[in-house]
Coordinates of C-alpha atoms in Angstrom, one line a residue:
Chain A
M1 CA 108.2 127.9 118.9
E2 CA 105.6 126.3 116.7
R3 CA 106.1 123.6 114.0
I4 CA 104.0 124.2 110.9
K5 CA 103.9 122.1 107.8
C6 CA 104.1 124.2 104.7
V7 CA 101.4 123.2 102.2
R8 CA 102.4 125.5 99.4
C9 CA 103.8 122.5 97.4
P10 CA 104.1 118.7 97.9
L11 CA 107.6 119.0 99.4
G12 CA 105.9 119.9 102.7
C13 CA 108.8 121.6 104.5
M14 CA 108.5 121.4 108.3
L15 CA 108.7 125.1 109.3
K16 CA 109.9 126.1 112.8
V17 CA 108.1 129.4 113.5
K18 CA 109.0 131.7 116.3
V19 CA 106.6 134.6 117.0
T20 CA 108.5 137.7 118.2
K21 CA 107.3 141.2 118.9
D22 CA 108.5 142.4 115.5
G23 CA 106.8 139.6 113.6
I24 CA 107.9 136.0 113.0
E25 CA 111.1 134.1 112.5
V26 CA 111.0 131.1 110.2
E27 CA 113.4 128.2 109.8
G28 CA 113.3 125.0 107.8
N29 CA 111.7 126.5 104.6
R30 CA 113.4 125.6 101.3
C31 CA 112.0 128.6 99.5
P32 CA 110.6 132.1 100.2
R33 CA 107.0 130.9 100.0
G34 CA 107.5 129.1 103.3
E35 CA 108.0 132.4 105.2
E36 CA 104.9 133.9 103.5
F37 CA 103.0 130.8 104.3
A38 CA 104.0 130.7 108.0
L39 CA 102.8 134.3 108.5
Q40 CA 99.5 133.7 106.8
E41 CA 99.0 130.4 108.6
I42 CA 99.3 132.2 111.9
E43 CA 97.2 135.2 110.9
N44 CA 94.5 133.8 108.6
P45 CA 95.0 130.3 107.0
M46 CA 94.1 130.2 103.3
R47 CA 93.4 127.2 101.0
I48 CA 92.6 126.6 97.4
L49 CA 89.3 124.6 97.3
T50 CA 88.9 121.9 94.7
T51 CA 85.6 120.1 94.2
S52 CA 83.1 119.6 91.4
V53 CA 79.9 121.1 90.0
R54 CA 76.9 119.4 88.5
V55 CA 76.5 119.5 84.7
S56 CA 73.3 119.2 82.7
G57 CA 73.4 117.6 79.3
G58 CA 77.0 116.5 79.5
V59 CA 78.8 113.3 78.8
L60 CA 79.7 113.3 82.5
P61 CA 77.4 114.2 85.5
L62 CA 80.1 116.5 87.0
V63 CA 82.9 118.8 86.1
S64 CA 85.8 119.3 88.4
V65 CA 86.5 122.9 89.6
K66 CA 88.9 124.9 91.7
T67 CA 89.0 128.4 93.2
S68 CA 91.3 130.6 91.1
G69 CA 93.1 131.6 94.3
A70 CA 93.3 130.7 98.0
V71 CA 90.2 131.4 100.2
P72 CA 90.1 131.7 104.0
R73 CA 89.9 128.2 105.5
D74 CA 87.0 129.1 107.7
K75 CA 84.9 130.0 104.6
I76 CA 85.3 126.5 103.0
K77 CA 82.1 125.1 104.5
E78 CA 80.0 128.0 103.3
L79 CA 81.6 127.9 99.9
M80 CA 81.0 124.1 99.6
D81 CA 77.3 124.7 100.4
H82 CA 77.1 127.3 97.7
I83 CA 78.9 125.2 95.1
K84 CA 76.5 122.3 95.7
S85 CA 73.6 124.5 94.7
L86 CA 75.2 125.3 91.3
E87 CA 74.6 123.6 87.9
V88 CA 76.2 124.4 84.6
E89 CA 75.2 123.4 81.1
A90 CA 77.5 121.4 78.8
P91 CA 79.8 121.9 77.0
V92 CA 82.3 123.1 79.6
K93 CA 85.9 123.8 78.7
I94 CA 88.9 123.5 81.0
G95 CA 89.6 127.1 82.2
D96 CA 86.0 128.3 81.8
V97 CA 84.9 130.6 84.7
I98 CA 81.8 128.9 86.3
E99 CA 81.2 131.8 88.6
K100 CA 83.0 135.1 89.0
N101 CA 84.0 136.4 92.4
V102 CA 82.3 133.6 94.2
L103 CA 80.7 134.6 97.5
N104 CA 82.6 137.9 97.2
L105 CA 85.8 136.2 98.2
G106 CA 87.7 137.9 95.3
V107 CA 88.3 134.6 93.5
D108 CA 86.6 132.8 90.6
L109 CA 85.3 129.3 90.3
V110 CA 87.1 127.7 87.4
A111 CA 86.6 124.4 85.5
T112 CA 89.6 122.1 85.6
R113 CA 88.5 119.7 82.9
D114 CA 86.5 119.5 79.7
C115 CA 82.9 118.1 79.7
D116 CA 81.5 117.7 76.2
E117 CA 77.8 117.8 75.3
K118 CA 76.0 114.5 75.3
Chain B
M1 CA 99.4 93.7 61.4
K2 CA 100.9 97.0 62.2
R3 CA 104.5 98.1 62.4
V4 CA 105.7 101.0 64.6
E5 CA 109.1 102.0 66.0
V6 CA 108.1 102.6 69.6
V7 CA 104.9 101.2 71.2
V8 CA 103.9 102.7 74.6
V9 CA 101.6 100.6 76.8
G10 CA 99.5 102.8 79.1
A11 CA 98.6 106.4 78.6
G12 CA 98.8 107.7 82.1
A13 CA 101.4 110.3 83.1
A14 CA 104.4 108.0 82.4
G15 CA 103.0 106.8 79.1
M16 CA 102.0 110.2 77.8
A17 CA 105.4 111.6 78.7
A18 CA 107.1 108.5 77.1
A19 CA 105.1 109.1 73.8
K20 CA 106.3 112.7 73.9
G21 CA 109.9 111.8 74.5
A22 CA 110.0 109.1 71.8
A23 CA 108.2 111.2 69.2
E24 CA 110.5 114.2 69.8
N25 CA 113.4 112.0 69.1
G26 CA 112.1 111.1 65.7
A27 CA 110.3 107.8 66.3
H28 CA 107.0 106.6 64.9
V29 CA 105.0 106.1 68.1
L30 CA 101.9 104.2 69.0
L31 CA 100.3 105.0 72.4
L32 CA 97.9 102.4 73.8
D33 CA 95.4 102.5 76.7
N34 CA 92.6 100.2 77.8
E35 CA 90.5 103.0 79.1
N36 CA 88.5 105.2 76.7
W37 CA 90.6 108.3 77.5
V38 CA 94.2 109.3 78.0
G39 CA 95.4 110.7 81.3
G40 CA 95.0 107.5 83.4
I41 CA 94.1 108.0 87.1
L42 CA 94.8 111.8 86.9
Q43 CA 91.3 112.4 85.7
Q44 CA 89.7 111.5 89.0
C45 CA 92.4 113.2 91.2
I46 CA 90.6 116.5 91.2
H47 CA 92.7 117.9 94.1
N48 CA 95.6 120.2 93.5
G49 CA 99.3 119.8 94.1
F50 CA 100.4 118.3 90.8
G51 CA 103.1 119.9 88.6
V52 CA 105.0 121.9 91.1
H53 CA 108.3 120.5 89.8
R54 CA 107.6 119.9 86.2
Y55 CA 105.5 123.0 85.4
K56 CA 106.5 125.3 88.4
E57 CA 102.8 125.7 89.0
E58 CA 100.2 124.0 91.2
L59 CA 97.7 122.1 89.0
T60 CA 94.8 119.7 89.6
G61 CA 95.1 116.1 88.2
P62 CA 92.9 116.7 85.2
E63 CA 94.8 120.0 84.4
F64 CA 98.1 118.1 84.7
A65 CA 96.8 115.5 82.3
E66 CA 95.6 118.1 79.8
R67 CA 99.0 119.9 80.0
L68 CA 100.9 116.7 79.3
K69 CA 98.5 115.7 76.5
K70 CA 99.1 119.0 74.7
E71 CA 102.9 118.2 74.7
I72 CA 102.4 115.0 72.8
P73 CA 103.4 115.7 69.1
S74 CA 100.4 115.3 66.7
D75 CA 102.1 112.5 64.7
V76 CA 101.8 110.1 67.7
E77 CA 99.1 107.6 67.0
V78 CA 96.8 107.1 70.0
M79 CA 94.6 104.0 70.4
T80 CA 92.3 104.1 73.5
G81 CA 89.9 101.3 74.4
S82 CA 92.7 99.0 73.4
F83 CA 93.7 96.2 75.7
V84 CA 97.1 94.5 75.4
H85 CA 96.5 90.8 75.7
K86 CA 99.9 89.4 75.3
I87 CA 103.5 90.4 74.7
F88 CA 106.1 88.3 72.7
P89 CA 109.4 90.0 73.6
E90 CA 111.5 87.7 71.4
E91 CA 109.5 88.5 68.3
K92 CA 109.0 92.1 69.4
K93 CA 105.3 91.9 68.9
L94 CA 102.1 92.3 71.0
I95 CA 98.5 91.4 70.6
V96 CA 95.9 94.1 71.1
I97 CA 92.2 93.7 71.5
S98 CA 89.9 96.7 70.7
R99 CA 86.6 97.5 69.0
R100 CA 88.5 97.1 65.8
G101 CA 89.1 93.4 66.6
I102 CA 92.4 91.6 67.4
E103 CA 95.6 93.1 66.0
E104 CA 99.2 92.2 66.0
I105 CA 101.6 95.1 66.6
H106 CA 105.3 94.8 65.7
Y107 CA 107.7 97.2 67.4
E108 CA 111.4 97.9 67.6
S109 CA 111.2 99.0 71.2
M110 CA 108.5 99.3 73.9
V111 CA 107.9 101.5 76.9
F112 CA 105.8 99.7 79.5
A113 CA 103.8 102.2 81.6
T114 CA 100.9 100.4 83.1
G115 CA 101.1 102.1 86.5
A116 CA 99.8 100.5 89.7
R117 CA 96.6 99.2 91.2
E118 CA 95.4 99.5 94.8
K119 CA 95.8 96.7 97.3
T120 CA 92.3 95.5 98.1
F121 CA 90.5 94.9 101.4
Q122 CA 90.3 91.2 100.6
S123 CA 94.1 90.9 100.5
L124 CA 94.2 92.0 104.2
L125 CA 92.4 88.9 105.4
I126 CA 90.5 90.8 108.0
P127 CA 87.9 88.6 109.7
G128 CA 84.1 89.3 109.6
T129 CA 81.4 89.6 107.0
R130 CA 81.9 90.7 103.4
P131 CA 79.3 93.4 103.2
V132 CA 78.6 96.3 100.8
G133 CA 80.2 99.5 101.9
I134 CA 83.9 98.6 101.7
Y135 CA 85.8 100.4 99.0
T136 CA 89.4 101.2 98.0
A137 CA 90.1 104.9 98.1
G138 CA 90.4 105.0 94.3
Q139 CA 86.9 103.4 94.0
A140 CA 85.4 105.9 96.4
Q141 CA 87.3 108.7 94.5
R142 CA 85.9 107.6 91.2
M143 CA 82.3 107.4 92.6
I144 CA 82.5 110.9 94.1
N145 CA 84.5 112.7 91.5
I146 CA 83.5 111.1 88.2
D147 CA 80.2 109.3 88.7
G148 CA 78.7 111.9 91.1
Y149 CA 77.4 109.9 94.1
L150 CA 78.5 109.3 97.7
P151 CA 79.6 105.9 98.9
G152 CA 77.7 106.2 102.2
K153 CA 76.9 108.5 105.2
R154 CA 79.5 107.7 107.9
A155 CA 83.0 106.6 107.0
L156 CA 86.2 105.3 108.5
V157 CA 89.4 105.3 106.4
L158 CA 91.9 102.5 106.9
G159 CA 95.5 103.6 105.9
S160 CA 97.0 107.0 105.9
G161 CA 98.6 107.0 102.5
D162 CA 98.0 110.1 100.4
V163 CA 94.9 108.8 98.6
G164 CA 93.4 107.9 102.0
L165 CA 94.0 111.3 103.4
I166 CA 92.7 113.1 100.3
M167 CA 89.5 110.9 100.4
A168 CA 88.9 111.7 104.0
R169 CA 88.8 115.4 103.2
R170 CA 86.8 114.8 100.0
M171 CA 84.1 112.8 101.8
H172 CA 84.0 115.4 104.6
L173 CA 83.6 118.2 102.2
E174 CA 80.8 116.4 100.3
G175 CA 78.9 116.1 103.6
M176 CA 79.8 112.6 104.8
E177 CA 80.7 112.2 108.4
V178 CA 84.4 111.0 108.5
I179 CA 85.1 109.6 112.0
G180 CA 88.8 109.0 111.5
V181 CA 91.7 107.6 109.8
V182 CA 93.4 104.4 111.1
E183 CA 97.1 103.7 110.5
R184 CA 99.0 100.7 111.8
L185 CA 102.4 102.5 111.6
P186 CA 103.4 104.9 114.4
Y187 CA 103.7 107.7 111.8
P188 CA 101.4 108.8 108.9
G189 CA 101.8 107.1 105.5
G190 CA 101.2 110.1 103.4
L191 CA 102.8 113.5 102.8
R192 CA 102.9 115.9 105.8
R193 CA 101.1 118.4 103.7
N194 CA 98.2 116.1 103.3
V195 CA 98.0 115.3 107.0
K196 CA 97.7 119.0 107.7
Q197 CA 95.3 120.1 105.0
C198 CA 93.2 117.0 104.8
L199 CA 92.9 116.0 108.4
E200 CA 94.0 118.7 110.8
D201 CA 92.2 121.5 108.9
F202 CA 88.9 119.6 109.4
D203 CA 89.6 118.1 112.8
I204 CA 89.5 114.5 111.5
P205 CA 91.3 112.3 114.0
L206 CA 94.3 110.2 112.9
Y207 CA 94.7 107.0 115.0
L208 CA 98.3 105.9 114.7
S209 CA 99.4 102.4 115.7
H210 CA 95.8 101.2 115.2
T211 CA 94.3 98.8 112.8
V212 CA 90.9 97.2 111.8
V213 CA 90.5 93.8 113.4
R214 CA 87.0 92.9 112.3
V215 CA 84.1 94.1 110.2
E216 CA 80.4 93.4 110.9
G217 CA 77.1 93.8 109.2
F218 CA 75.3 92.2 106.2
P219 CA 74.3 93.0 103.5
R220 CA 75.6 96.5 104.5
L221 CA 78.6 97.3 106.7
E222 CA 77.4 98.3 110.2
K223 CA 80.4 98.2 112.4
V224 CA 84.2 98.2 112.2
I225 CA 86.3 97.0 115.2
V226 CA 89.7 98.7 115.6
A227 CA 92.5 98.0 118.0
K228 CA 95.9 99.3 119.0
V229 CA 98.8 97.3 117.6
D230 CA 102.2 96.5 119.0
G231 CA 105.6 97.0 117.3
K232 CA 104.9 93.9 115.1
F233 CA 101.5 95.1 114.1
S234 CA 99.7 92.5 116.3
P235 CA 96.5 93.8 117.8
I236 CA 96.8 94.3 121.6
P237 CA 94.0 92.4 123.4
G238 CA 91.7 94.7 125.4
T239 CA 92.2 97.7 123.2
E240 CA 89.4 97.0 120.8
K241 CA 86.9 99.8 120.0
E242 CA 83.6 99.4 118.1
L243 CA 82.9 102.1 115.5
K244 CA 79.5 102.4 113.9
V245 CA 80.0 103.2 110.2
D246 CA 78.4 102.2 106.9
T247 CA 81.5 102.8 104.9
L248 CA 85.1 101.7 105.2
V249 CA 87.6 103.2 102.7
V250 CA 90.7 101.2 102.4
S251 CA 94.0 102.9 101.3
V252 CA 96.7 100.5 102.1
G253 CA 99.1 100.9 99.3
L254 CA 99.7 100.4 95.6
V255 CA 101.0 97.4 93.6
P256 CA 102.8 97.8 90.3
V257 CA 100.7 96.2 87.4
K258 CA 103.6 94.2 85.9
K259 CA 101.9 90.8 85.1
L260 CA 102.1 91.1 81.3
L261 CA 105.9 91.4 81.5
A262 CA 106.8 89.7 84.7
K263 CA 107.8 86.4 83.0
F264 CA 110.2 88.1 80.7
V265 CA 112.1 90.8 82.6
D266 CA 113.7 91.1 86.0
V267 CA 111.3 92.2 88.6
E268 CA 111.2 92.8 92.4
S269 CA 108.1 94.6 93.6
G270 CA 108.1 96.5 90.4
I271 CA 109.8 96.1 87.0
L272 CA 113.5 96.8 87.4
V273 CA 115.0 99.5 85.2
S274 CA 118.2 101.5 84.8
N275 CA 118.2 105.3 85.2
S276 CA 117.6 105.3 81.4
G277 CA 114.4 103.4 81.8
Q278 CA 115.8 100.2 80.3
T279 CA 114.7 96.8 81.7
S280 CA 116.8 93.6 81.7
V281 CA 115.6 93.0 78.1
D282 CA 117.3 95.5 75.8
S283 CA 114.3 96.4 73.7
I284 CA 111.9 96.9 76.6
F285 CA 111.8 100.1 78.7
A286 CA 109.5 100.8 81.6
A287 CA 108.6 103.9 83.6
G288 CA 106.3 105.3 86.3
N289 CA 104.5 103.4 89.0
V290 CA 105.0 100.0 87.4
T291 CA 108.7 100.4 88.3
T292 CA 108.4 101.8 91.8
I293 CA 105.6 103.7 93.6
F294 CA 106.5 107.4 93.2
D295 CA 105.2 110.2 95.5
L296 CA 104.8 112.8 92.7
V297 CA 103.4 112.6 89.2
D298 CA 106.1 115.1 88.3
Y299 CA 108.7 112.4 88.9
V300 CA 106.6 109.9 86.9
A301 CA 106.4 112.2 83.9
N302 CA 110.1 113.0 83.9
E303 CA 111.1 109.3 84.1
G304 CA 108.5 108.5 81.4
E305 CA 109.9 111.2 79.0
K306 CA 113.5 109.9 79.5
A307 CA 112.4 106.2 78.9
G308 CA 110.6 107.4 75.7
K309 CA 113.6 109.2 74.4
N310 CA 115.9 106.2 75.0
A311 CA 113.4 103.8 73.5
A312 CA 113.4 106.0 70.3
L313 CA 117.2 106.0 70.3
Y314 CA 117.2 102.2 70.7
A315 CA 114.7 101.7 67.9
K316 CA 117.1 103.7 65.6
G317 CA 120.2 101.6 66.8
K318 CA 121.7 104.6 68.6
F319 CA 121.3 103.4 72.2
E320 CA 123.5 101.0 74.0
G321 CA 122.5 100.7 77.7
K322 CA 124.9 99.8 80.5
R323 CA 123.7 98.3 83.7
I324 CA 126.0 99.2 86.6
P325 CA 124.4 97.9 89.8
V326 CA 122.9 100.4 92.2
K327 CA 122.7 98.7 95.6
K328 CA 120.7 99.3 98.8
G329 CA 122.9 100.1 101.8
E330 CA 122.0 100.9 105.4
G331 CA 118.9 102.9 106.2
V332 CA 117.3 102.5 102.7
K333 CA 113.9 100.7 102.4
V334 CA 113.1 101.4 98.7
L335 CA 115.6 102.3 96.0
H336 CA 115.2 103.2 92.4
P337 CA 116.7 102.6 89.8
K338 CA 118.3 99.2 89.9
W339 CA 121.1 100.0 87.5
Y340 CA 123.1 103.0 86.4
D341 CA 123.6 103.8 82.7
P342 CA 126.1 106.7 82.3
S343 CA 124.3 108.0 79.2
D344 CA 121.9 109.9 81.4
P345 CA 122.4 111.6 84.8
L346 CA 121.7 109.3 87.8
S347 CA 118.3 110.2 89.2
V348 CA 118.0 108.3 92.5
Y349 CA 114.7 107.9 94.3
L350 CA 114.7 106.4 97.8
R351 CA 112.6 105.8 100.9
V352 CA 114.4 105.6 104.3
S353 CA 113.7 102.6 106.5
R354 CA 112.5 104.7 109.5
P355 CA 112.0 108.4 110.3
M356 CA 115.3 110.4 110.8
E357 CA 115.7 114.0 111.9
R358 CA 119.1 114.6 110.4
A359 CA 120.9 112.3 108.1
V360 CA 123.6 111.9 105.5
V361 CA 122.6 110.3 102.2
R362 CA 125.5 108.6 100.4
I363 CA 125.4 107.7 96.8
G364 CA 128.7 106.1 95.9
K365 CA 131.2 108.7 96.7
Y366 CA 128.7 111.6 96.9
E367 CA 127.4 112.8 100.3
I368 CA 124.3 115.0 100.8
E369 CA 122.9 116.2 104.1
A370 CA 119.2 115.9 104.6
E371 CA 116.7 116.8 107.3
D372 CA 113.4 115.5 108.5
L373 CA 113.3 112.3 106.5
T374 CA 110.3 109.8 106.8
P375 CA 109.6 106.6 104.8
A376 CA 106.4 108.3 103.5
E377 CA 108.3 110.9 101.6
M378 CA 110.6 110.0 98.8
V379 CA 114.0 111.5 98.6
H380 CA 115.1 112.5 95.1
V381 CA 118.8 113.2 94.2
E382 CA 120.2 113.7 90.7
I383 CA 124.0 113.3 90.2
E384 CA 126.4 112.3 87.5
P385 CA 128.7 109.8 89.1
P386 CA 131.8 108.4 87.4
C387 CA 131.6 104.8 86.2
E388 CA 132.4 102.3 88.9
D389 CA 131.7 98.6 89.4
E390 CA 128.7 99.4 91.6
I391 CA 127.1 102.3 93.4
V392 CA 126.0 101.8 97.0
V393 CA 123.3 104.1 98.4
S394 CA 122.9 104.5 102.1
V395 CA 121.3 106.8 104.7
T396 CA 122.9 107.3 108.1
E397 CA 121.3 109.2 110.9
V398 CA 123.6 111.9 112.5

């Protein structure tokens, strides 16, 4: 049996996961997302990435961004390297898509705050 | 001179929600903040995990702030860049300094929502030099997320609270070498979720029962000496290890910012309130991290909204708060609120005094079973108890 912390929400349930020949058995989850998470965590861990992108001509030097969905954990390094090479022009609005289908991962890079023009 | 029904001091999560709660209950509201924006510390918390309870959705800090800001009715007057200099509770007035000059504001009721500040490195009295390169986690977070530069190249984090864990990951992602997180307790200080996705995901080591005993280097930090500690947090001789770093990020807890009011209302580590948000002074309400340090901004916003609603009712003469004592029993380290007022359900927030696998939480006559409790994670229970002389809250391991 493996103990996995569910990271789908800040409650952080401690999941007790048993891998059986028909799949997995999960205990300790307070909602159905826990079971889904446990399966994914064993097969291919996924995370939402939050970071920031450089802005030119804005009141701030950076605008915070997130991936619109979870990406494979082992792609995070590559994704960070790519995001560091980006620059957007002000103004940026919260919810703006900075880049569609980033690195062909099937998710967009989305601004999580406003950045007005200087 | 200005006259309002409800003045809200602080426009972070608690203050914004209080302004909403007060305005929606018909009050003329003034919302003040000393920064030039509303949203408080949320603006630099660019990670996600906010809003799961309140909005049933996982948001980043700036997104949570934006969502809450949109809920504030447009007739709320907002004054940013406005510093509250002094409060006169008997005259129900306060002095505000802003670019407009010095103003007197008269209120019927107040919601105090000034939040918390970080404990500093200096307050730890660690021997050694006082070099450049030692920052609180919040300072490092602001540098990286708002101002856009890195605090150094190779870092150690002291304290495994949530902000410390999140900053370990943030520095790692931005290309700094994070050699570890040091925690004097035998268990992590932050949420389990953060231990996993901030440290374990990136193989950043967590040194439990360790602390920093000395810092060296001048003018820049060069070395940090860490050692194992015993049960009383005293360093064990012979266990010292020298770590070469140019950056030490300190995340050793938050302190409520209560100074402006501390002379006038009952305080312990934070400002004491009832479950309605009322302090020991009838016209003054308080909410958020200035009352107790909450785990989730969702809790902060909900408590703020309730305090705002009741402050509005008070201003209109429709609120009469009761204060039935809520007392700490066995197994409880932190307990909030201090009093129970039956006009609202009793929302109890508590931290256990030590990790417990299975326990029974007792709130007066109510019993709730709980599993996997640790002091790092706040327990929240909402009930509507009958009026009694006092309510004792305890947690017993079973």
